[in-house]
XYZ file of N, CA and C in Angstrom:
813
model
N 1.141 -1.459 -0.463
C 0.021 -0.204 -0.005
C 0.828 0.844 -0.337
N 0.657 2.148 -0.967
C 1.366 3.704 -0.981
C 1.005 4.093 0.463
N 2.439 5.158 0.691
C 2.381 5.674 1.397
C 2.250 7.659 1.013
N 2.593 7.814 0.096
C 2.210 9.056 -0.532
C 1.020 9.507 0.066
N 1.306 10.616 0.200
C 0.242 11.429 0.829
C -0.423 11.685 2.397
N 0.576 10.682 2.664
C -0.073 10.402 4.324
C 0.147 11.266 5.419
N -0.619 11.916 6.238
C 0.173 12.752 7.436
C 0.461 12.219 8.087
N 1.827 13.049 8.495
C 2.944 12.991 9.666
C 2.429 13.949 10.395
N 2.299 13.636 11.692
C 2.125 14.861 12.466
C 3.729 14.951 12.905
N 4.868 14.649 13.109
C 6.424 14.567 13.290
C 6.721 15.983 12.379
N 6.659 15.262 10.653
C 6.715 16.377 9.817
C 6.259 17.645 10.016
N 4.794 17.580 10.053
C 4.051 18.839 10.298
C 4.558 19.755 11.704
N 5.418 19.165 12.718
C 5.844 19.369 13.545
C 6.749 20.417 13.592
N 7.734 19.733 12.364
C 9.224 19.992 12.073
C 9.035 21.587 11.625
N 7.891 21.331 10.549
C 7.847 22.464 9.422
C 7.432 23.699 9.992
N 6.213 23.432 10.781
C 5.625 25.001 11.452
C 6.788 25.410 12.427
N 7.192 24.331 12.966
C 8.396 25.039 13.730
C 10.143 25.680 13.087
N 9.747 25.676 11.601
C 10.800 25.737 11.272
C 10.852 26.881 10.429
N 9.414 26.906 10.076
C 8.512 27.988 10.047
C 8.299 29.464 10.865
N 8.300 29.282 12.098
C 8.274 30.279 13.300
C 9.661 30.320 13.792
N 10.638 29.780 13.085
C 12.180 30.567 13.589
C 12.435 31.053 12.334
N 12.188 30.669 11.593
C 11.963 31.880 10.050
C 11.770 33.069 10.034
N 10.856 33.273 10.639
C 9.552 34.678 10.687
C 9.982 35.312 12.026
N 10.308 34.631 13.521
C 11.204 35.177 14.595
C 12.414 35.887 13.761
N 12.859 35.165 12.504
C 14.495 35.876 12.727
C 14.260 36.461 12.250
N 13.031 36.784 10.785
C 13.337 37.536 9.902
C 12.677 39.205 10.133
N 11.904 38.575 11.944
C 11.051 39.737 12.302
C 12.662 40.710 12.858
N 13.553 39.571 13.815
C 14.346 40.025 14.188
C 15.579 40.954 13.561
N 15.484 40.687 12.438
C 16.531 41.321 11.487
C 16.036 42.668 10.980
N 14.674 42.698 10.782
C 13.719 44.017 10.585
C 14.013 45.468 11.762
N 13.593 44.267 12.918
C 13.996 45.275 14.273
C 15.521 46.180 14.385
N 16.941 44.849 13.988
C 17.649 45.788 14.006
C 17.946 46.386 13.431
N 17.603 46.588 12.352
C 17.816 47.435 10.913
C 17.554 48.447 11.311
N 16.043 48.673 11.847
C 15.019 50.179 12.721
C 16.007 50.410 13.850
N 16.336 49.646 14.288
C 17.353 50.122 15.648
C 18.454 50.999 14.981
N 19.464 50.467 14.044
C 20.298 50.664 13.673
C 19.971 52.206 12.951
N 18.888 52.201 12.036
C 18.330 53.632 11.312
C 17.825 54.780 12.138
N 17.196 54.115 13.361
C 16.893 55.534 14.622
C 18.610 55.890 15.141
N 19.650 54.851 15.467
C 20.340 55.227 16.469
C 21.420 56.033 15.194
N 21.196 56.136 14.157
C 22.221 56.839 13.380
C 21.274 58.038 12.539
N 20.463 58.299 13.192
C 19.600 59.158 12.459
C 20.436 60.712 12.769
N 20.485 60.521 14.267
C 21.103 62.444 15.141
C 21.810 62.446 14.051
N 23.842 61.184 14.298
C 24.619 61.727 14.175
C 24.922 61.945 12.780
N 24.174 60.982 11.126
C 23.873 61.512 10.022
C 23.078 62.504 9.972
N 22.412 63.453 10.961
C 21.967 65.301 10.806
C 20.942 64.556 9.603
N 19.990 63.661 9.948
C 19.147 63.190 8.537
C 17.881 64.527 9.292
N 17.652 65.168 10.260
C 16.863 66.199 10.716
C 16.840 67.194 9.772
N 17.947 67.219 8.873
C 17.830 68.387 7.857
C 17.339 67.852 6.718
N 16.583 67.289 6.383
C 15.893 66.654 5.066
C 14.697 67.753 5.061
N 14.295 68.729 5.629
C 12.830 69.500 5.072
C 14.391 70.909 4.404
N 15.085 70.805 4.852
C 16.266 71.299 4.039
C 15.791 71.375 2.655
N 15.827 70.798 2.657
C 15.814 70.538 0.375
C 14.641 71.323 0.167
N 13.651 71.509 0.784
C 12.169 71.832 0.698
C 11.910 73.900 0.837
N 13.079 73.847 1.623
C 12.771 75.061 2.153
C 14.141 76.044 1.470
N 14.716 75.467 1.803
C 16.167 76.051 0.290
C 15.867 75.608 -1.252
N 14.628 75.267 -1.505
C 14.863 74.744 -2.922
C 15.275 75.977 -3.844
N 14.790 76.924 -3.316
C 14.481 78.861 -4.079
C 16.370 78.848 -4.345
N 17.117 78.494 -3.277
C 18.907 78.421 -3.463
C 19.425 77.257 -4.358
N 18.623 76.404 -4.220
C 19.134 75.266 -5.328
C 18.778 75.218 -6.458
N 17.546 76.547 -7.099
C 17.474 76.535 -8.080
C 18.001 77.449 -8.925
N 18.659 78.412 -8.058
C 19.375 79.718 -8.562
C 21.017 79.353 -8.964
N 21.427 77.642 -8.126
C 22.657 77.636 -8.605
C 22.228 76.956 -9.548
N 21.617 75.957 -9.593
C 21.218 74.669 -10.953
C 20.960 75.773 -12.213
N 20.276 77.100 -11.980
C 20.142 77.372 -13.207
C 21.592 78.205 -14.159
N 22.527 77.713 -13.419
C 24.028 78.347 -14.374
C 24.648 77.262 -14.788
N 23.775 75.950 -14.739
C 24.265 74.985 -15.496
C 23.171 74.864 -16.546
N 22.422 75.703 -16.786
C 21.115 75.173 -17.807
C 21.584 75.722 -19.094
N 22.641 76.575 -19.534
C 23.480 77.035 -20.483
C 24.635 76.389 -21.123
N 24.797 75.404 -21.205
C 26.224 74.776 -21.307
C 27.101 75.513 -22.772
N 28.261 75.328 -22.090
C 29.262 76.314 -23.178
C 30.235 75.242 -23.581
N 30.199 74.770 -24.696
C 30.995 74.024 -25.513
C 31.828 74.735 -26.777
N 32.703 75.621 -26.064
C 33.311 76.544 -27.060
C 34.646 76.056 -27.120
N 35.048 75.390 -26.014
C 35.985 74.492 -25.721
C 36.429 73.390 -25.531
N 35.453 72.462 -26.513
C 34.675 71.551 -26.980
C 36.187 70.136 -26.986
N 36.782 70.837 -27.592
C 37.958 70.011 -28.175
C 39.297 69.648 -26.866
N 39.167 70.397 -25.880
C 39.854 70.628 -24.907
C 39.385 69.246 -23.967
N 37.997 69.596 -23.821
C 37.774 68.687 -22.614
C 37.232 67.473 -23.315
N 37.687 67.161 -24.791
C 37.349 65.927 -25.031
C 38.666 65.397 -24.606
N 39.961 66.321 -25.170
C 40.925 65.858 -24.947
C 41.601 65.154 -23.266
N 41.084 65.387 -22.607
C 40.748 65.670 -20.705
C 39.899 64.660 -20.849
N 39.007 64.448 -21.049
C 37.831 63.190 -21.458
C 38.855 61.783 -21.742
N 39.350 61.829 -22.482
C 40.788 61.022 -22.857
C 41.270 60.090 -21.808
N 42.107 61.544 -21.308
C 43.347 61.208 -20.489
C 42.530 60.487 -19.553
N 41.325 61.070 -18.738
C 40.681 60.316 -17.948
C 40.405 58.630 -18.154
N 40.160 58.651 -19.017
C 39.936 57.530 -19.396
C 40.853 56.412 -19.920
N 42.123 57.385 -19.993
C 43.872 55.999 -19.830
C 43.794 56.385 -18.639
N 43.746 56.805 -17.345
C 43.615 56.420 -16.446
C 43.341 55.240 -16.201
N 42.089 55.372 -16.093
C 41.218 54.521 -15.548
C 41.379 53.080 -16.260
N 42.108 52.923 -17.430
C 42.296 51.856 -18.501
C 43.741 51.219 -17.552
N 44.853 51.891 -17.580
C 46.050 51.177 -16.978
C 45.349 51.184 -15.039
N 45.005 52.186 -14.862
C 44.632 51.718 -13.864
C 43.594 50.339 -13.220
N 42.979 50.222 -13.921
C 42.341 48.662 -14.076
C 43.357 47.824 -14.629
N 43.881 47.793 -15.673
C 44.669 46.980 -15.688
C 45.957 46.175 -15.508
N 46.528 47.068 -14.551
C 47.724 47.297 -13.799
C 47.171 46.266 -12.216
N 45.946 46.469 -12.082
C 45.140 45.967 -11.051
C 45.009 44.614 -11.203
N 44.480 44.220 -11.699
C 44.094 42.933 -12.893
C 45.259 41.814 -12.280
N 46.537 42.303 -13.417
C 48.020 41.648 -13.267
C 48.535 41.235 -11.737
N 47.917 41.991 -10.807
C 47.805 41.863 -8.903
C 47.250 41.389 -8.692
N 46.080 41.590 -9.047
C 44.982 40.619 -8.421
C 44.861 39.054 -8.706
N 45.010 38.677 -9.917
C 45.450 37.434 -10.291
C 46.084 36.502 -8.941
N 47.364 36.786 -8.974
C 47.804 35.852 -8.195
C 46.947 36.127 -6.808
N 47.242 37.573 -5.838
C 46.777 37.520 -4.540
C 45.153 36.976 -4.796
N 44.308 37.387 -5.591
C 43.645 36.442 -5.828
C 43.134 34.651 -5.420
N 44.086 34.061 -5.624
C 44.300 32.743 -6.051
C 45.100 32.607 -4.722
N 46.073 33.551 -4.357
C 46.359 33.122 -2.774
C 45.364 33.461 -1.566
N 44.551 34.266 -1.918
C 43.457 34.423 -0.952
C 42.392 33.553 -0.723
N 42.399 32.303 -1.614
C 41.257 31.690 -1.485
C 41.527 30.224 -0.486
N 40.672 29.908 -0.349
C 40.787 28.827 1.008
C 41.130 27.642 0.868
N 40.657 27.546 -0.632
C 40.525 26.213 -1.564
C 42.289 25.634 -2.411
N 42.742 27.166 -2.531
C 43.999 27.070 -2.795
C 45.303 27.381 -2.102
N 44.840 27.623 -1.036
C 46.136 27.998 -0.522
C 46.080 28.037 0.768
N 47.044 27.359 1.482
C 46.762 27.437 3.295
C 46.818 28.412 3.955
N 46.012 28.068 5.450
C 45.855 29.352 6.165
C 46.598 30.404 6.440
N 47.970 29.962 6.668
C 48.982 30.986 6.839
C 49.630 31.963 5.698
N 48.757 31.460 4.795
C 49.238 32.020 3.245
C 47.996 33.229 3.552
N 46.692 32.564 3.402
C 45.677 33.074 2.529
C 45.195 34.307 3.727
N 44.859 34.382 5.481
C 44.974 35.186 6.305
C 45.899 36.281 6.163
N 47.438 36.933 5.868
C 47.995 37.018 5.555
C 47.720 37.954 4.202
N 47.557 37.482 3.490
C 47.462 38.390 2.119
C 45.784 38.649 1.834
N 45.086 38.134 2.810
C 43.779 38.648 3.064
C 43.363 39.968 3.976
N 44.263 40.017 4.897
C 44.438 41.495 5.570
C 45.411 42.076 4.474
N 45.973 41.987 4.054
C 46.662 43.331 2.918
C 45.857 43.715 1.897
N 45.092 42.900 1.601
C 44.007 42.949 0.405
C 43.131 44.119 1.013
N 42.813 43.737 2.273
C 41.290 44.501 3.077
C 41.840 45.805 3.275
N 43.562 45.943 3.105
C 44.128 47.239 3.735
C 44.219 48.014 2.471
N 44.101 47.563 1.275
C 43.973 48.037 -0.233
C 42.472 49.065 -0.333
N 41.730 47.665 0.038
C 40.291 47.707 -0.381
C 39.717 48.909 1.019
N 40.157 49.153 2.104
C 39.478 49.844 3.300
C 39.895 51.080 2.572
N 40.967 51.581 2.592
C 41.509 53.218 1.913
C 40.904 53.532 0.575
N 40.122 54.634 0.418
C 39.557 55.106 -0.624
C 40.604 55.541 -1.555
N 40.227 55.182 -2.893
C 41.167 55.438 -3.863
C 41.439 57.596 -3.971
N 40.750 58.380 -2.986
C 40.882 59.621 -3.090
C 41.961 59.881 -2.059
N 42.142 59.450 -1.085
C 43.138 58.591 0.104
C 44.727 58.319 -0.828
N 44.736 57.686 -1.489
C 45.706 57.125 -2.217
C 46.052 58.003 -3.458
N 45.004 58.566 -3.624
C 45.428 59.871 -4.889
C 46.551 61.066 -3.876
N 45.868 61.248 -2.755
C 46.460 62.430 -2.096
C 48.109 62.132 -1.538
N 47.836 60.769 -1.412
C 49.745 60.156 -1.161
C 50.656 60.302 -2.508
N 49.729 59.729 -3.038
C 50.581 59.536 -4.622
C 50.769 60.793 -5.043
N 49.836 61.830 -5.276
C 50.202 63.702 -5.617
C 51.301 63.768 -4.800
N 51.551 63.546 -3.233
C 52.809 64.268 -2.604
C 53.898 63.299 -3.221
N 53.996 62.001 -3.310
C 55.014 61.589 -4.142
C 55.656 61.705 -5.721
N 54.670 61.921 -6.296
C 55.257 61.830 -7.288
C 54.915 63.270 -8.285
N 54.094 63.943 -7.234
C 53.447 65.468 -8.365
C 52.103 65.030 -8.701
N 51.777 66.470 -8.774
C 50.652 66.573 -10.093
C 50.940 66.037 -11.343
N 49.205 64.921 -11.694
C 49.284 64.467 -12.817
C 48.592 63.288 -12.893
N 48.065 62.655 -14.115
C 47.429 61.518 -14.017
C 48.088 59.839 -13.723
N 49.439 59.999 -13.139
C 50.609 59.243 -12.746
C 49.529 58.818 -11.055
N 49.515 59.667 -10.582
C 49.249 59.822 -9.097
C 47.662 58.903 -9.675
N 46.910 59.139 -10.234
C 45.464 59.078 -10.729
C 45.673 57.440 -10.668
N 46.284 56.895 -11.767
C 46.986 55.787 -12.592
C 46.875 54.877 -11.116
N 48.105 54.861 -9.931
C 48.534 54.313 -8.712
C 47.417 54.327 -8.127
N 46.827 55.755 -7.702
C 45.646 54.972 -6.757
C 44.231 54.076 -6.845
N 43.901 54.252 -8.357
C 43.240 53.297 -8.999
C 43.845 51.854 -9.046
N 44.625 52.011 -9.640
C 45.683 50.587 -9.078
C 46.019 50.093 -7.927
N 45.859 50.879 -6.798
C 46.155 49.821 -5.481
C 44.626 49.671 -4.681
N 43.584 50.613 -4.853
C 42.551 50.601 -4.254
C 41.725 49.032 -5.155
N 41.753 49.465 -6.456
C 41.063 48.587 -7.221
C 41.564 46.740 -7.419
N 42.946 47.159 -7.115
C 43.749 45.575 -6.523
C 43.372 44.505 -5.250
N 42.479 45.529 -4.220
C 42.307 44.982 -3.108
C 40.658 44.726 -3.554
N 39.883 45.170 -4.422
C 38.401 45.067 -5.060
C 38.666 43.711 -5.453
N 39.468 43.867 -6.413
C 39.740 42.387 -7.246
C 40.208 41.181 -6.526
N 40.917 41.082 -5.542
C 41.550 40.063 -4.759
C 39.937 39.575 -4.279
N 39.373 40.306 -3.838
C 38.283 39.825 -2.920
C 37.535 39.469 -3.939
N 36.900 39.678 -5.157
C 36.066 39.111 -6.245
C 36.695 37.573 -6.097
N 37.687 38.150 -6.946
C 38.145 36.682 -7.736
C 38.370 35.794 -6.828
N 38.957 36.167 -5.585
C 39.245 34.702 -4.358
C 37.709 34.071 -4.366
N 36.642 35.235 -4.325
C 35.371 34.314 -4.253
C 34.951 33.362 -5.397
N 35.215 33.777 -6.653
C 34.810 33.158 -7.811
C 36.231 31.900 -7.502
N 37.099 31.669 -7.205
C 37.613 30.607 -6.828
C 37.027 29.165 -5.970
N 36.648 30.114 -4.859
C 36.395 29.425 -4.060
C 34.809 28.600 -4.072
N 34.446 29.315 -5.001
C 33.644 28.456 -5.993
C 33.391 27.521 -6.757
N 34.777 27.269 -7.428
C 34.085 26.343 -8.609
C 34.257 25.119 -8.397
N 33.758 24.074 -8.614
C 33.617 22.679 -9.040
C 35.198 21.476 -8.992
N 35.315 21.087 -7.823
C 36.620 20.557 -7.518
C 36.933 19.392 -8.256
N 36.104 18.962 -8.957
C 36.390 17.756 -9.924
C 37.712 18.035 -10.780
N 37.545 18.780 -11.506
C 38.386 19.097 -13.063
C 39.520 19.746 -12.043
N 40.148 20.256 -11.067
C 41.217 20.093 -10.194
C 41.492 18.902 -10.054
N 40.794 18.444 -9.365
C 41.218 16.626 -9.020
C 41.227 16.001 -10.253
N 41.080 15.992 -10.997
C 41.461 15.241 -12.393
C 42.850 15.427 -13.232
N 42.727 16.897 -12.901
C 44.096 17.485 -13.062
C 45.180 16.933 -12.150
N 45.015 17.130 -11.386
C 46.034 16.477 -9.962
C 46.493 15.230 -9.895
N 45.615 14.594 -10.492
C 45.588 13.054 -10.803
C 46.430 12.427 -11.370
N 46.868 13.253 -12.496
C 47.668 12.848 -13.413
C 49.050 13.774 -13.580
N 49.695 13.560 -12.117
C 50.786 14.699 -11.899
C 50.891 16.121 -12.167
N 50.325 16.509 -12.541
C 50.688 17.740 -12.621
C 51.013 18.601 -11.291
N 51.841 19.700 -11.570
C 52.409 20.614 -10.667
C 50.265 21.748 -9.806
N 51.292 22.060 -9.146
C 50.189 23.210 -8.477
C 49.878 24.178 -9.716
N 51.079 24.929 -10.617
C 50.686 25.413 -11.152
C 49.816 25.419 -12.127
N 49.960 24.043 -12.905
C 49.103 23.510 -13.817
C 47.898 22.957 -13.506
N 47.543 23.085 -12.235
C 45.851 22.955 -11.422
C 45.517 24.096 -11.583
N 46.209 25.368 -11.623
C 45.725 26.256 -11.555
C 45.063 27.069 -12.831
N 45.933 26.751 -13.778
C 46.178 27.359 -15.208
C 44.914 26.713 -15.901
N 44.982 25.084 -15.637
C 44.306 24.470 -16.211
C 42.379 24.025 -15.749
N 43.031 23.727 -14.457
C 41.822 23.156 -13.812
C 40.474 24.815 -12.897
N 41.312 25.927 -12.754
C 40.592 27.027 -12.018
C 40.254 28.032 -12.772
N 41.462 28.595 -13.395
C 41.341 29.869 -14.721
C 40.555 29.302 -15.988
N 40.464 28.306 -16.303
C 39.186 28.357 -17.238
C 37.743 28.318 -16.815
N 37.596 28.015 -15.560
C 35.871 28.086 -14.800
C 35.822 29.881 -14.133
N 36.599 30.295 -13.712
C 36.536 31.310 -13.086
C 36.580 32.568 -14.350
N 37.106 32.240 -15.631
C 37.475 33.184 -16.375
C 36.177 34.362 -16.616
N 34.974 34.057 -16.878
C 33.811 34.639 -17.442
C 33.513 35.532 -15.903
N 33.561 34.868 -15.030
C 32.799 35.835 -13.776
C 34.419 37.120 -13.393
N 35.728 36.681 -13.889
C 36.576 37.439 -13.991
C 36.559 38.861 -14.813
N 36.076 38.258 -15.999
C 35.697 39.229 -16.912
C 34.790 40.041 -16.935
N 33.385 39.236 -16.478
C 32.675 40.627 -15.936
C 33.545 41.465 -14.787
N 33.701 40.751 -13.606
C 34.280 42.099 -12.748
C 35.135 42.923 -13.234
N 35.859 42.558 -14.474
C 36.882 43.821 -14.633
C 36.200 44.673 -15.412
N 34.905 44.089 -16.507
C 34.298 45.148 -17.438
C 33.674 46.308 -16.620
N 32.834 45.776 -15.340
C 32.316 46.556 -14.373
C 33.065 47.045 -13.741
N 34.400 46.667 -13.034
C 35.118 47.883 -12.604
C 35.216 49.099 -13.248
N 36.205 48.475 -14.722
C 36.613 49.418 -15.285
C 35.714 50.930 -15.829
N 34.070 50.460 -15.946
C 32.794 51.200 -15.827
C 33.026 52.237 -14.422
N 33.519 51.331 -12.861
C 33.207 52.340 -12.313
C 34.644 53.392 -12.103
N 35.926 53.056 -12.811
C 37.342 53.485 -12.619
C 37.176 54.911 -13.212
N 35.748 54.666 -14.530
C 36.383 55.825 -15.398
C 35.446 57.059 -14.291
N 34.627 56.771 -13.785
C 33.760 57.675 -12.994
C 34.896 58.294 -11.887
N 35.676 56.993 -11.426
C 36.340 57.480 -9.987
C 37.849 58.494 -10.470
N 38.219 57.664 -12.068
C 39.124 58.778 -12.401
C 38.741 60.234 -12.532
N 37.303 60.613 -12.564
C 37.194 61.551 -12.991
C 37.195 62.561 -11.514
N 36.714 61.722 -10.679
C 36.889 62.430 -9.378
C 38.140 62.915 -8.832
N 39.590 62.159 -9.082
C 40.318 61.956 -8.472
C 41.232 63.772 -9.401
N 40.402 63.941 -9.915
C 41.080 65.223 -11.106
C 40.893 65.967 -10.695
N 39.778 66.142 -9.106
C 39.854 67.233 -8.424
C 40.690 67.059 -7.550
N 41.229 66.531 -7.239
C 42.590 66.800 -5.945
C 43.787 67.012 -6.815
N 44.116 66.747 -8.373
C 45.090 67.180 -9.163
C 45.649 66.274 -9.502
N 44.882 64.974 -9.845
C 45.512 63.500 -10.271
C 45.115 63.771 -11.983
N 44.884 65.037 -12.565
C 44.907 64.918 -13.781
C 43.638 64.559 -14.284
N 43.701 64.398 -15.787
C 42.350 64.373 -16.420
C 40.992 65.412 -16.396
N 39.988 65.068 -16.857
C 38.928 66.308 -16.958
C 38.680 67.034 -15.717
N 38.059 66.228 -14.877
C 38.058 66.263 -12.824
C 38.989 67.379 -12.690
N 39.924 67.890 -12.926
C 40.671 68.455 -12.218
C 40.135 69.970 -13.140
N 40.053 69.946 -14.801
C 39.671 71.489 -15.363
C 37.949 71.245 -14.758
N 37.090 70.306 -14.287
C 35.780 70.807 -13.982
C 35.431 71.233 -12.579
N 37.016 70.987 -11.298
C 36.829 71.343 -10.479
C 37.571 73.101 -10.455
N 37.741 73.123 -11.693
C 38.696 74.908 -11.783
C 37.592 75.666 -12.000
N 36.486 74.894 -13.008
C 35.360 75.758 -13.447
C 34.465 75.939 -12.598
N 34.155 74.546 -11.851
C 33.229 74.935 -10.704
C 33.951 76.652 -9.447
N 34.962 76.079 -8.839
C 35.571 77.064 -8.261
C 35.407 78.439 -8.709
N 35.770 78.284 -9.950
C 35.831 80.074 -10.724
C 34.227 80.740 -11.020
N 33.862 79.964 -11.090
C 32.316 80.239 -11.198
C 31.545 80.282 -12.392
N 32.478 79.169 -13.513
C 32.270 79.392 -14.960
C 30.970 78.051 -14.908
N 30.045 77.990 -14.455
C 29.247 77.459 -14.704
C 28.801 76.867 -15.705
N 28.586 77.599 -16.744
C 28.478 76.777 -18.315
C 29.456 75.974 -18.650
N 30.884 75.891 -18.386
C 31.728 75.642 -19.285
C 31.557 73.830 -18.210
N 31.056 73.967 -16.802
C 31.401 73.121 -16.112
C 30.377 72.173 -16.694
N 29.349 73.074 -16.658
C 27.996 72.010 -17.716
C 28.355 71.115 -18.933
N 29.214 71.791 -19.533
C 29.719 71.182 -20.487
C 30.219 69.981 -20.385
N 31.619 70.499 -19.833
C 31.932 69.122 -18.817
C 31.427 67.909 -18.567
N 30.087 67.617 -17.767
C 29.314 67.320 -17.246
C 28.553 66.590 -18.116
N 28.102 67.056 -19.102
C 27.721 66.725 -20.214
C 28.643 65.638 -20.683
N 29.600 65.835 -21.136
C 30.453 64.927 -21.789
C 30.907 63.793 -20.616
N 31.226 63.533 -19.290
C 31.524 62.659 -18.557
C 29.986 61.543 -19.126
N 28.600 62.539 -18.598
C 27.901 61.452 -18.753
C 27.671 60.312 -20.276
N 27.999 61.009 -21.275
C 28.063 60.435 -22.433
C 29.298 60.058 -22.599
N 30.198 59.780 -21.822
C 31.390 58.897 -22.137
C 30.915 57.912 -20.989
N 30.347 57.940 -20.059
C 30.321 56.725 -19.289
C 29.337 55.918 -19.600
N 28.367 56.761 -20.359
C 27.332 56.004 -20.665
C 27.415 55.291 -22.232
N 28.730 55.750 -23.288
C 29.132 55.082 -24.192
C 29.758 53.944 -23.244
N 30.249 54.090 -22.505
C 31.208 52.948 -22.235
C 30.939 51.749 -21.552
N 29.696 52.072 -20.674
C 28.489 51.188 -20.164
C 28.079 50.542 -21.618
N 27.768 51.224 -22.456
C 27.157 50.593 -24.312
C 28.596 49.321 -24.365
N 29.325 50.100 -24.963
C 30.533 48.960 -24.997
C 30.625 47.913 -24.132
N 30.690 48.391 -22.906
C 30.791 46.765 -21.956
C 29.912 45.870 -22.364
N 29.048 46.057 -21.958
C 27.761 45.424 -22.527
C 28.287 44.468 -24.000
N 28.602 45.008 -24.675
C 28.950 44.137 -26.141
C 30.131 43.533 -25.699
N 30.819 43.887 -25.079
C 32.245 42.964 -24.426
C 31.558 41.752 -23.743
N 30.650 42.174 -22.669
C 30.164 40.758 -22.128
C 29.764 39.546 -22.936
N 28.100 40.026 -23.970
C 28.108 39.525 -25.017
C 28.935 38.742 -25.854
N 30.216 39.105 -26.037
C 31.306 38.647 -27.252
C 32.003 37.701 -26.484
N 32.316 37.481 -25.014
C 33.293 37.216 -24.203
C 32.795 36.023 -23.483
N 31.483 36.701 -22.842
C 31.421 35.513 -21.542
C 29.997 34.958 -21.782
């Protein structure tokens, strides 16, 4: 006689207990979130939200200066925008070169703990310090100009890539690696032929996305003298040349949009 569909009090009790536990856990998370938001309301100065409406006239008058962009020097702006893209390109490229070995050494299934932990802490350091801080340090070290921006993006992005790359490596299927190991291959051959082919699509996706982010970051780095259109933009805003600043902002937005479209096409082509 078939037992399919037969009621089991024990199974029903376990299911109800599990559902109650999940509900209590979800409620607890929402309570904790609400408590954290309430705790940070004052320090974050959230009470000033009404100023967005009471001082809207001031914001409107300020924004009106950007309403008539001046493209008279558009060639110069495009040249500086290209420098910004080149900064992002080199910063991303160097970060990938360094993050590949660091990402593998940060993966628990690839290296022993006494290697994984020091490498991870070093990558935490790279990732914890904002690229703006690195840019200030490199401006002092190597002087004003694009190279300081390249180095700032390089160090910070290396920490981000190493984290993402290591997580991809930890999620691989171990069977291809074990099969390669059974042939007597070296550790390097296991990585090259068993690990990298599995993670390459994710690595490429991470790299393309981060390049888009670095184009935006390189624009901001120019504000502190790290070269590119950001430096010119900051000088225009500081000098109240709002029409010129508006033209540069439009060029930045168009460039980021084109970079995003190009990145999508590359993902379809390689991933």
